[in-house]
Amino acid sequence: MTTPALLPLSGRRIPALSPGASSFPHHRATLRLSEKFILLLILSAFITLCFGAFFFLPDNSKHKRFDLGLEDTGKDGAIYEKSLRDKIRADHERALQEAKEKLRKSRAELQAEIQTEKVRVVEELKKKEAGPRPLPPVPMPKVVGVSDGEPPEPAVKEKRDKIREMMKHAWDSYRQYGWGHNELKPLAKKGHTTNIFGNSQMGATIVDALDSLYIMGLHEEFKDGQEWIEQNLDFTGNAEVSVFEVNIRFIGGLLAAYYLSGQEVFKLKAVQLAEKLLPAFNTPTGIPWAMVNLKSGVGRNWGWASAGSSILAEFGTLHMEFVHLTYLTGNPVYYQKVMHIRKLLAKMDRPNGLYPNYLNPRTGRWGQHHTSVGGLGDSFYEYLLKAWLMSDKTDTEARKTYDDAIEAIERHLIRKSNGGLTFIGEWKNGHLERKMGHLTCFAGGMFALGADGSPDDKAGHYLQLGAEIAHTCHESYDRTVLKLGPEAFKFDSGLEAVAVRQNEKYYILRPEVIETYWYMWRFTHDPKYRQWGWEAAQAIDKYCRVSGGFSGVKDVYSSNPTYDDVQQSFFLAETLKYLYLLFSSDDLLPLDSWVFNTEAHPLPVLHLGNITLPGSQPAQR
Ligand code: DMJ
């Protein structure tokens, strides 16, 4: 018997073995015969396959499409099925015809065809590698109040100019000593990075600072940043990054820069990066890992987190950016990922109505029962409120979830100290720790922002609560030597709003207290908020400014503090931006048109009208 010849795709031929074949003509005849035999064999296998496919193909009519509200066009099932069958039959006949023609062709002709096909595939691959396809156009949301905001009072304008000068000093120093690195070491005058950026050079300060530069009218600097992004920002490196930090600083920063300036490159980069974050959601529950490797897509959680848990403030702070990504790309996947998280949380029991900071992404169970409005919890609550605001107040599910969460927080975590200071403590296994973090101070602004629309007409109550938190946080600044706030402060044993432990006395250029002053200013126009903001700005300029930029300080109670030698990217993104806005008029980034992400990147309110966001179907993982 003759062993069948093989026709490998590469076009190289493995000769047929014919026992006893000695002369060339006989050998050729055997080859042609076996060639036909093989082709016939392939043909019959193909026919069997087609029939198999016809009977076992899934019924496509049952599958819905992801579109902007597009449903199947109303054909009934029977007609649809018939057209499907006709299509399969036509495909089948065409394949038969092609196979017959192939049988008639010579070996040379077949080889030429294979060669042409190979060239085509290579060309396609090259095209794919050449770069991303342009994104589909979407209606640009209304973009208002993106520049100017000059205050009418000369004294206020002077303060605003001073903040712009501080921004320029921070940026120029980074430009000179740390360009392309994530952050700057202003004393060592060189680049700095931390593990949240995977120790790779991703220019975090450039991306984080762009929108501040834009609104401050620093257009040359903005252009410089844009050029760096166009030429250097890429996400193909072997870097293990924090999903949360990359989302709020990079995706938020790029989206804000896109909306403010209209430059497509920012949108493209944001989408490229978002695609790299998606593998982090490949967990048994769909709750993402804290970290993901941008190259391999492998995810994991922080070693210090309770029982391998993901962190509430991390997986709960993706909503705003991800909804915008779906809006801009038409790709439902981003929206589905965050809605899946929301649905999963809604189904879970909450101890005392509180959300614990830790959730295991493998089991879907809470870790330790710790609840905080500061680190590990903070921006989860913020994003519930902002999801509602960003949806033009149509996402009432988010608003209700926020209201319920805040109600439980007020009941269990918010207290008044003996000295009359309202504070937000931390809940640890049924016990209230009377300690508040600098991070928690953002909540004053959040309560004020959520006052309008609160249930049972409690707007006045929440505005008052915001004012009380602002006052407490101001006290935490005022009770120090440098007039800068510590990282955490206690309300215990006669001590109020002061740090006790040495490792809680530092100030690392954080924005939260100034953020709350700005929101309170916008809602009340009480001049004390501008006054407090100016005190903080002066203290930063006096104690944190060095020739190579701005640095954090290790002890706000010492008149001779040492520096931590880091200029954090959020100093340019948030602290200086909120200060600048505090001394601007309200028509710069008005709050009914813009919602600030947790890194102070403004994203426009989506007036969706009758447009349905793609992906409102059940979440797919
Ligand atoms: C910022 O990166 C963001 O505000 C985040 O939500 C928590 N805090 C830092 C700055 O303190």
mmCIF file of C-alpha atoms in Angstrom, residues 194-198 239-250 273 277 280 289-294 300 302 314 318:
data_model
loop_
_atom_site.group_PDB
_atom_site.id
_atom_site.type_symbol
_atom_site.label_atom_id
_atom_site.label_comp_id
_atom_site.label_asym_id
_atom_site.label_seq_id
_atom_site.Cartn_x
_atom_site.Cartn_y
_atom_site.Cartn_z
ATOM 1 C CA THR A 194 7.635 53.452 43.311
ATOM 2 C CA ASN A 195 6.250 49.973 42.881
ATOM 3 C CA ILE A 196 2.770 51.291 41.952
ATOM 4 C CA PHE A 197 4.217 52.086 38.522
ATOM 5 C CA GLY A 198 6.101 48.819 38.285
ATOM 6 C CA ALA A 239 5.910 46.244 34.274
ATOM 7 C CA GLU A 240 3.696 45.105 37.126
ATOM 8 C CA VAL A 241 1.529 48.121 37.939
ATOM 9 C CA SER A 242 -1.265 49.005 40.347
ATOM 10 C CA VAL A 243 -4.567 48.812 38.460
ATOM 11 C CA PHE A 244 -6.086 51.526 40.664
ATOM 12 C CA GLU A 245 -3.197 53.987 40.466
ATOM 13 C CA VAL A 246 -2.761 53.548 36.748
ATOM 14 C CA ASN A 247 -6.470 54.021 36.256
ATOM 15 C CA ILE A 248 -6.864 57.197 38.323
ATOM 16 C CA ARG A 249 -3.588 58.848 37.300
ATOM 17 C CA PHE A 250 -2.983 57.666 33.725
ATOM 18 C CA LEU A 273 -3.610 51.309 28.374
ATOM 19 C CA LEU A 277 -5.586 46.459 32.445
ATOM 20 C CA ALA A 280 -6.661 41.968 35.861
ATOM 21 C CA TRP A 289 -6.463 41.914 41.120
ATOM 22 C CA ALA A 290 -4.682 44.895 42.648
ATOM 23 C CA MET A 291 -1.734 44.535 40.282
ATOM 24 C CA VAL A 292 -1.303 43.383 36.731
ATOM 25 C CA ASN A 293 1.741 42.800 34.577
ATOM 26 C CA LEU A 294 1.237 44.899 31.441
ATOM 27 C CA ARG A 300 -1.985 39.290 41.817
ATOM 28 C CA TRP A 302 -0.693 42.963 47.538
ATOM 29 C CA GLU A 314 -9.038 50.053 44.472
ATOM 30 C CA LEU A 318 -12.735 52.398 38.283
#
